[in-house]
Amino acid sequence: MTTEVQLSLRAYAKILSHVVQYPYTSVNGVLLTVATDDDDDDVEGNKDEDRRVDIVDAVPLFHYNISLTPMLTVALTQIEEYASNRSLKIAGYYHANEYCNDSEVGFVAARIADKIVENCEEGCMLIVNNELLNHLATELPFKLFHPVRSTDRIDWKEGDKPRLQYGERGLTLGPEIMKSQLYRSVVDMDNHYDNVRCNWDNAALDETVKLFSESLLSAAEE
């Protein structure tokens, strides 16, 4: 079985903004997909069948409490409730390592991703390839990993790169985030726990991405 992963512009904007906002430290977050009535059937279905997972949103987690288990447990509970109320579910994890030349699955990333995909058959992990952040106009700066489950452990196997909503046209969002400094508006769980008036749903950023998407569609119709 192979699983193709596609990122929405909304998810991409939040992940990229989170990474760029905190360039000197590790950051991480959760990936969300649409919850469907046949999710349970999929788990028991044909495991040899190719599948596609659409990552429709992302929730930035931490930039300094990145490996604190109690904080992670609280955050995941909040995110699960948030997702359930919007007919969404957790579908994976993203992680950016601290050092520019490090795009491997480290111990902390693997431990958190293992926990997140325990109950998610099609879960995945995105590792940010920091060296590609200077090539946003032409490439997605991510490595995609899928879980390989055995009796007592989960290993992470690299797969094909994820696709982006609107393809090459969607890639223009990356340079726009940098140029407009949109990344400065992103809020993660660390920010929220420091000041509860900071909303980790990042609704304002969502609205900006919605307008950007509409402009792409309008240009395509001309």
Short mmCIF file of C-alpha atoms in Angstrom, two decimals, residues 40-165:
data_model
loop_
_atom_site.label_atom_id
_atom_site.label_comp_id
_atom_site.label_asym_id
_atom_site.label_seq_id
_atom_site.Cartn_x
_atom_site.Cartn_y
_atom_site.Cartn_z
CA ASP A 40 -13.39 2.60 10.89
CA ASP A 41 -14.04 0.59 7.74
CA ASP A 42 -10.79 1.86 6.22
CA VAL A 43 -8.79 0.43 9.10
CA GLU A 44 -10.22 -3.03 8.42
CA GLY A 45 -10.20 -2.60 4.64
CA ASN A 46 -7.74 -3.59 1.96
CA LYS A 47 -4.30 -2.63 3.25
CA ASP A 48 -2.81 -3.18 -0.24
CA GLU A 49 -4.97 -0.46 -1.75
CA ASP A 50 -3.34 2.88 -2.56
CA ARG A 51 -4.78 5.76 -0.57
CA ARG A 52 -4.71 9.52 -0.48
CA VAL A 53 -4.76 11.69 2.62
CA ASP A 54 -5.71 15.35 2.30
CA ILE A 55 -4.18 17.45 5.06
CA VAL A 56 -6.68 20.29 5.29
CA ASP A 57 -5.30 22.14 8.32
CA ALA A 58 -2.43 22.26 10.80
CA VAL A 59 -2.13 23.34 14.41
CA PRO A 60 1.23 24.73 15.55
CA LEU A 61 2.26 23.18 18.86
CA PHE A 62 5.48 24.38 20.44
CA HIS A 63 8.73 26.23 19.92
CA TYR A 64 10.28 25.90 23.38
CA ASN A 65 8.24 23.32 25.31
CA ILE A 66 8.70 20.92 22.42
CA SER A 67 9.38 17.71 24.34
CA LEU A 68 7.38 18.26 27.52
CA THR A 69 4.97 15.34 27.72
CA PRO A 70 2.39 16.91 30.09
CA MET A 71 2.11 19.99 27.88
CA LEU A 72 1.76 17.79 24.79
CA THR A 73 -0.99 15.72 26.39
CA VAL A 74 -3.00 18.84 27.28
CA ALA A 75 -2.50 20.31 23.81
CA LEU A 76 -3.55 17.13 22.00
CA THR A 77 -6.71 16.92 24.09
CA GLN A 78 -7.62 20.48 23.12
CA ILE A 79 -6.85 19.84 19.46
CA GLU A 80 -8.88 16.62 19.37
CA GLU A 81 -11.91 18.47 20.75
CA TYR A 82 -11.38 21.35 18.31
CA ALA A 83 -11.09 18.93 15.39
CA SER A 84 -14.10 16.84 16.40
CA ASN A 85 -16.31 19.94 16.55
CA ARG A 86 -15.34 20.68 12.92
CA SER A 87 -15.65 17.15 11.54
CA LEU A 88 -11.88 16.83 11.42
CA LYS A 89 -9.39 14.42 12.98
CA ILE A 90 -5.67 14.27 13.70
CA ALA A 91 -3.82 12.74 10.75
CA GLY A 92 -0.17 13.33 11.51
CA TYR A 93 2.65 15.42 12.84
CA TYR A 94 5.15 17.95 11.55
CA HIS A 95 8.58 18.75 12.97
CA ALA A 96 11.40 21.15 12.13
CA ASN A 97 14.79 20.41 13.64
CA GLU A 98 16.92 23.14 15.17
CA TYR A 99 19.90 22.90 12.82
CA CYS A 100 19.77 23.91 9.17
CA ASN A 101 21.42 20.74 7.88
CA ASP A 102 19.30 18.36 9.98
CA SER A 103 16.25 16.95 8.22
CA GLU A 104 16.22 13.50 9.81
CA VAL A 105 13.70 11.88 12.16
CA GLY A 106 15.18 12.40 15.60
CA PHE A 107 14.27 10.81 18.92
CA VAL A 108 11.83 13.54 20.03
CA ALA A 109 10.09 13.70 16.66
CA ALA A 110 9.70 9.93 16.49
CA ARG A 111 8.41 9.68 20.07
CA ILE A 112 5.74 12.34 19.53
CA ALA A 113 4.75 11.03 16.10
CA ASP A 114 4.44 7.51 17.51
CA LYS A 115 1.96 8.78 20.07
CA ILE A 116 -0.04 10.75 17.51
CA VAL A 117 -0.46 7.89 15.04
CA GLU A 118 -1.31 5.22 17.63
CA ASN A 119 -4.97 5.46 16.62
CA CYS A 120 -4.50 6.77 13.09
CA GLU A 121 -3.99 4.08 10.45
CA GLU A 122 -3.00 6.56 7.73
CA GLY A 123 -0.94 8.83 9.94
CA CYS A 124 2.12 10.53 8.52
CA MET A 125 4.99 12.77 9.59
CA LEU A 126 6.44 15.78 7.80
CA ILE A 127 10.04 16.71 8.55
CA VAL A 128 11.00 20.19 7.38
CA ASN A 129 13.98 20.22 5.04
CA ASN A 130 15.50 23.48 6.26
CA GLU A 131 17.91 23.67 3.34
CA LEU A 132 14.97 24.09 0.94
CA LEU A 133 13.57 27.15 2.70
CA ASN A 134 15.54 29.27 0.24
CA HIS A 135 13.77 27.59 -2.71
CA LEU A 136 10.12 28.05 -1.79
CA ALA A 137 9.13 29.21 -5.28
CA THR A 138 10.01 25.83 -6.77
CA GLU A 139 9.87 23.17 -4.03
CA LEU A 140 7.98 22.12 -0.93
CA PRO A 141 10.48 22.07 1.96
CA PHE A 142 9.27 18.79 3.42
CA LYS A 143 10.21 15.14 3.69
CA LEU A 144 7.28 12.76 4.12
CA PHE A 145 7.47 9.71 6.38
CA HIS A 146 4.96 6.88 6.90
CA PRO A 147 4.76 4.58 9.94
CA VAL A 148 5.80 0.96 9.58
CA ARG A 149 4.23 -0.92 12.44
CA SER A 150 5.53 -4.08 14.06
CA THR A 151 4.47 -5.89 17.22
CA ASP A 152 6.31 -3.68 19.67
CA ARG A 153 7.43 -0.56 17.80
CA ILE A 154 6.86 1.92 15.00
CA ASP A 155 9.54 2.74 12.45
CA TRP A 156 9.34 5.66 10.05
CA LYS A 157 9.95 5.12 6.34
CA GLU A 158 10.49 7.99 3.92
CA GLY A 159 7.98 8.17 1.08
CA ASP A 160 7.29 10.39 -1.91
CA LYS A 161 7.15 14.11 -1.28
CA PRO A 162 3.70 15.49 -0.45
CA ARG A 163 1.77 17.40 -3.07
CA LEU A 164 0.46 20.92 -2.61
CA GLN A 165 -3.03 22.19 -3.37
#
